[in-house]
Amino acid sequence: MNVLILHRNPFEPFPYDQWLADYDGDVVVLAARDKFEPFGEKVPTDNLGYTRLEVLEQFDDALILKRALELVTEFQITHIIAHHEADVDTAAWLREHLGLTGAWPADVLPFRDKALMKQRAQRAGIDVAAHATPRTAEEAWAFADLHAFPLVCKDRAGYNAIGLRILGDRDELADYLAHTYFDAPREDALFEVFVPGRMCHVDGLVVDGRTVLAWPSQYQYDLASFGTDQGARVDLTLDRDDPLTDRLLALTERILAALKPSGSRLRDHAFHAEIFHTPDDRLVLCEIASRPGGAKIREVFHTIFGANLGEYTTRAQLGLPLPALGEFSGAGDRPQPRAMSGQMLTMKRPGLVRSVPAAPDESWVERFWVYARPGQVIPPAAGSSDFLTAVVGSAPTRAECERRLRSLGARFEAQIKIVEAP
């Protein structure tokens, strides 16, 4: 077996050489050049131990497809893996075109097209926000006239909150439409009624069609505020006895069942589900992806289960052992977290970096990252995963984990100095 990996990420969070140390086939990687230097990595100049590593100047679908098909022939590729949302469709198309195992386009479409996702979920009795896919400005106004502001506008196949807008009134909608519906009808827009409440997320792993690991967390911030938020952003796993834990896990199973009909080829994959918990105690599906969650969710998951979702998804798709699952039999007794965990993030903001925090020495800090250095001029955050610093911590309870991360966040806020660039 030989594998082709489409890689639109830095390498530090995805050490395939370590994850696949016991894999005896060829590992071929197509990587995106623009994902290295913004995260403090040098652009690779050799194969880094892989059978072949190619760094593409432009990671667009046409170029990826052309080069991937050439590499498939050269290396007799049997498996194609992609962990970035922007590459899920490309990988699926390649598998179908080549007749390879794994998910094909029809299998991933309900996870990529947010409108189709909501339609299927709604048919299964799952609560979703009122929504529409207006092709014209007139249709957008008609939707607004039916519903109260605020409204949420996003790309049907978007990710990382890029392009997401929350419109508070008719003036903001008019301005948005003037800039987005000025030349031709759109097929890619999704409008939703704003859902109040805190956003939860459930992350997990499916092996051979069965969920073998899953756990819920709750964002303590708004994802869409990445461009203006200068404070610490905290995300926390939920305690085992939290009233929401079992509800979120059960709802996620219903969502997966609604989006994966009998015969789906999507059998081995991670998932990242985002679900609103409203003030009136409803759970409302926002969206779900069929790949590992972003930010530092993979590292948080490793802290609570000893399994990195990126690593285990990669190994599951190649049929390799998954040691952290132990003797799990699938009889309904899934592994439970060994601790609570969470992440504390600060976002990039434009300017000249004067100072950044030093690595914290607290024993409960599992991992620390910093993505800028003093003297560097940096741009604003381009998406919800464009961090300045990140920390993954642990604690016996969610409350203690939150206390630790917020205290560290306040310290980081005082230590980060970014001034206007000359």
Coordinates of N, CA, C and O in Angstrom, one line a residue, residues 306-365:
G306 N -5.2 10.2 25.1 CA -4.0 9.6 24.6 C -4.0 9.3 23.1 O -3.1 8.5 22.7
A307 N -4.9 9.9 22.4 CA -5.0 9.6 21.0 C -5.2 11.0 20.2 O -6.1 11.7 20.5
N308 N -4.2 11.3 19.3 CA -4.3 12.5 18.5 C -5.3 12.1 17.3 O -5.1 11.2 16.6
L309 N -6.3 13.0 17.1 CA -7.3 12.7 16.1 C -6.7 12.7 14.7 O -7.1 12.0 13.8
G310 N -5.7 13.5 14.4 CA -5.0 13.5 13.1 C -4.3 12.2 12.9 O -4.4 11.6 11.9
E311 N -3.5 11.8 13.9 CA -2.8 10.5 13.8 C -3.7 9.3 13.7 O -3.5 8.5 12.8
Y312 N -4.8 9.3 14.5 CA -5.6 8.1 14.5 C -6.5 8.0 13.2 O -6.8 6.9 12.8
T313 N -6.9 9.2 12.7 CA -7.6 9.2 11.4 C -6.7 8.6 10.3 O -7.1 7.8 9.5
T314 N -5.5 9.1 10.3 CA -4.5 8.7 9.3 C -4.3 7.2 9.4 O -4.3 6.5 8.4
R315 N -4.1 6.7 10.6 CA -3.8 5.3 10.8 C -5.0 4.4 10.5 O -4.9 3.3 9.9
A316 N -6.2 4.9 10.9 CA -7.4 4.1 10.6 C -7.7 4.0 9.1 O -8.1 2.9 8.6
Q317 N -7.4 5.0 8.3 CA -7.7 5.0 6.9 C -6.7 4.0 6.2 O -6.9 3.6 5.1
L318 N -5.5 3.8 6.9 CA -4.6 2.8 6.3 C -4.6 1.5 6.9 O -3.8 0.6 6.6
G319 N -5.6 1.3 7.8 CA -5.8 0.0 8.4 C -4.7 -0.4 9.4 O -4.5 -1.6 9.7
L320 N -4.1 0.6 10.0 CA -3.0 0.4 11.0 C -3.6 0.3 12.4 O -4.7 0.8 12.7
P321 N -2.9 -0.4 13.4 CA -3.4 -0.5 14.7 C -3.6 0.9 15.4 O -2.9 1.9 15.1
L322 N -4.5 0.9 16.3 CA -4.8 2.2 17.1 C -4.7 1.8 18.6 O -5.6 1.5 19.3
P323 N -3.4 2.0 19.1 CA -3.1 1.4 20.4 C -3.9 2.0 21.5 O -4.2 1.3 22.5
A324 N -4.3 3.3 21.5 CA -4.9 3.9 22.6 C -6.3 3.4 22.9 O -6.9 3.6 23.9
L325 N -6.9 2.7 21.8 CA -8.2 2.1 22.0 C -8.2 0.9 22.9 O -9.3 0.4 23.3
G326 N -7.1 0.3 23.1 CA -7.0 -0.8 23.9 C -7.8 -2.0 23.5 O -7.8 -2.4 22.3
E327 N -8.6 -2.5 24.4 CA -9.4 -3.7 24.1 C -10.9 -3.3 23.8 O -11.8 -4.1 24.0
F328 N -11.1 -2.0 23.4 CA -12.5 -1.6 23.2 C -13.2 -2.5 22.2 O -12.7 -2.8 21.1
S329 N -14.3 -3.0 22.6 CA -15.1 -4.0 21.7 C -16.2 -3.4 21.0 O -16.8 -4.1 20.2
G330 N -16.5 -2.1 21.2 CA -17.7 -1.5 20.5 C -19.0 -1.9 21.1 O -20.1 -1.7 20.5
A331 N -19.0 -2.4 22.3 CA -20.3 -2.9 23.0 C -21.0 -1.7 23.7 O -21.9 -2.0 24.5
G332 N -20.6 -0.5 23.4 CA -21.3 0.6 24.1 C -20.5 1.2 25.3 O -21.0 2.1 25.9
D333 N -19.3 0.7 25.5 CA -18.5 1.1 26.6 C -17.3 1.9 26.2 O -16.2 1.4 26.2
R334 N -17.5 3.0 25.6 CA -16.4 3.8 25.1 C -15.4 4.2 26.2 O -15.8 4.5 27.3
P335 N -14.1 4.4 25.8 CA -13.2 5.0 26.8 C -13.6 6.4 27.3 O -14.3 7.1 26.6
Q336 N -13.3 6.6 28.6 CA -13.7 7.9 29.2 C -12.4 8.7 29.4 O -11.3 8.2 29.5
P337 N -12.6 10.1 29.4 CA -11.4 10.9 29.5 C -10.6 10.7 30.8 O -11.2 10.4 31.9
R338 N -9.3 10.8 30.7 CA -8.5 10.5 31.9 C -8.3 11.8 32.7 O -7.7 11.8 33.8
A339 N -8.6 13.0 32.1 CA -8.5 14.3 32.7 C -9.4 15.2 31.9 O -9.9 14.9 30.8
M340 N -9.6 16.4 32.4 CA -10.2 17.5 31.6 C -9.1 18.3 31.0 O -8.0 18.3 31.5
S341 N -9.4 19.0 29.9 CA -8.4 19.7 29.2 C -9.1 20.9 28.5 O -10.3 21.1 28.5
G342 N -8.3 21.7 27.9 CA -8.8 22.9 27.2 C -7.6 23.6 26.5 O -6.4 23.3 26.7
Q343 N -8.0 24.6 25.7 CA -7.0 25.4 25.0 C -7.2 26.9 25.3 O -8.4 27.3 25.4
M344 N -6.1 27.6 25.3 CA -6.2 29.1 25.5 C -5.4 29.6 24.3 O -4.3 29.3 24.1
L345 N -6.1 30.5 23.5 CA -5.6 31.0 22.3 C -5.6 32.5 22.3 O -6.5 33.2 22.9
T346 N -4.5 33.1 21.7 CA -4.6 34.6 21.4 C -4.4 34.7 19.9 O -3.6 33.9 19.3
M347 N -5.1 35.7 19.3 CA -5.1 35.8 17.9 C -4.0 36.8 17.4 O -3.7 37.8 18.1
K348 N -3.5 36.6 16.2 CA -2.7 37.6 15.6 C -3.5 38.9 15.4 O -4.7 38.9 15.1
R349 N -2.7 40.0 15.5 CA -3.3 41.3 15.1 C -2.2 42.1 14.4 O -1.0 41.9 14.7
P350 N -2.5 43.0 13.5 CA -1.5 43.6 12.7 C -0.6 44.6 13.4 O -1.0 45.3 14.4
G351 N 0.7 44.6 13.1 CA 1.6 45.5 13.7 C 3.0 44.9 13.9 O 3.3 43.8 13.4
L352 N 3.8 45.7 14.5 CA 5.2 45.2 14.9 C 5.2 44.6 16.2 O 4.8 45.2 17.2
V353 N 5.7 43.3 16.3 CA 5.7 42.6 17.5 C 6.9 43.1 18.4 O 8.0 43.0 18.0
R354 N 6.6 43.6 19.6 CA 7.6 44.0 20.5 C 8.0 42.9 21.5 O 9.1 42.7 21.8
S355 N 7.0 42.1 22.0 CA 7.3 41.1 22.9 C 6.2 40.0 22.8 O 5.0 40.3 22.5
V356 N 6.5 38.8 23.1 CA 5.6 37.7 23.2 C 5.9 36.9 24.5 O 7.0 37.0 25.1
P357 N 5.0 36.1 25.0 CA 5.2 35.4 26.3 C 6.3 34.3 26.1 O 6.4 33.7 25.1
A358 N 7.0 34.1 27.2 CA 7.9 33.0 27.3 C 7.1 31.7 27.6 O 6.0 31.8 28.0
A359 N 7.7 30.6 27.3 CA 7.1 29.3 27.6 C 6.7 29.2 29.0 O 7.5 29.4 29.9
P360 N 5.4 29.0 29.3 CA 5.0 28.8 30.7 C 5.6 27.5 31.3 O 5.8 26.5 30.7
D361 N 5.9 27.6 32.6 CA 6.6 26.4 33.3 C 5.6 25.7 34.2 O 6.0 24.8 35.0
E362 N 4.3 26.0 34.2 CA 3.4 25.3 35.0 C 3.3 23.8 34.6 O 3.2 23.5 33.4
S363 N 3.2 23.0 35.6 CA 3.2 21.5 35.3 C 2.0 21.1 34.6 O 2.0 20.0 33.9
W364 N 0.9 21.8 34.7 CA -0.3 21.4 34.0 C -0.4 21.8 32.5 O -1.3 21.5 31.8
V365 N 0.6 22.6 32.1 CA 0.6 23.0 30.7 C 1.2 21.9 29.9 O 2.3 21.4 30.0

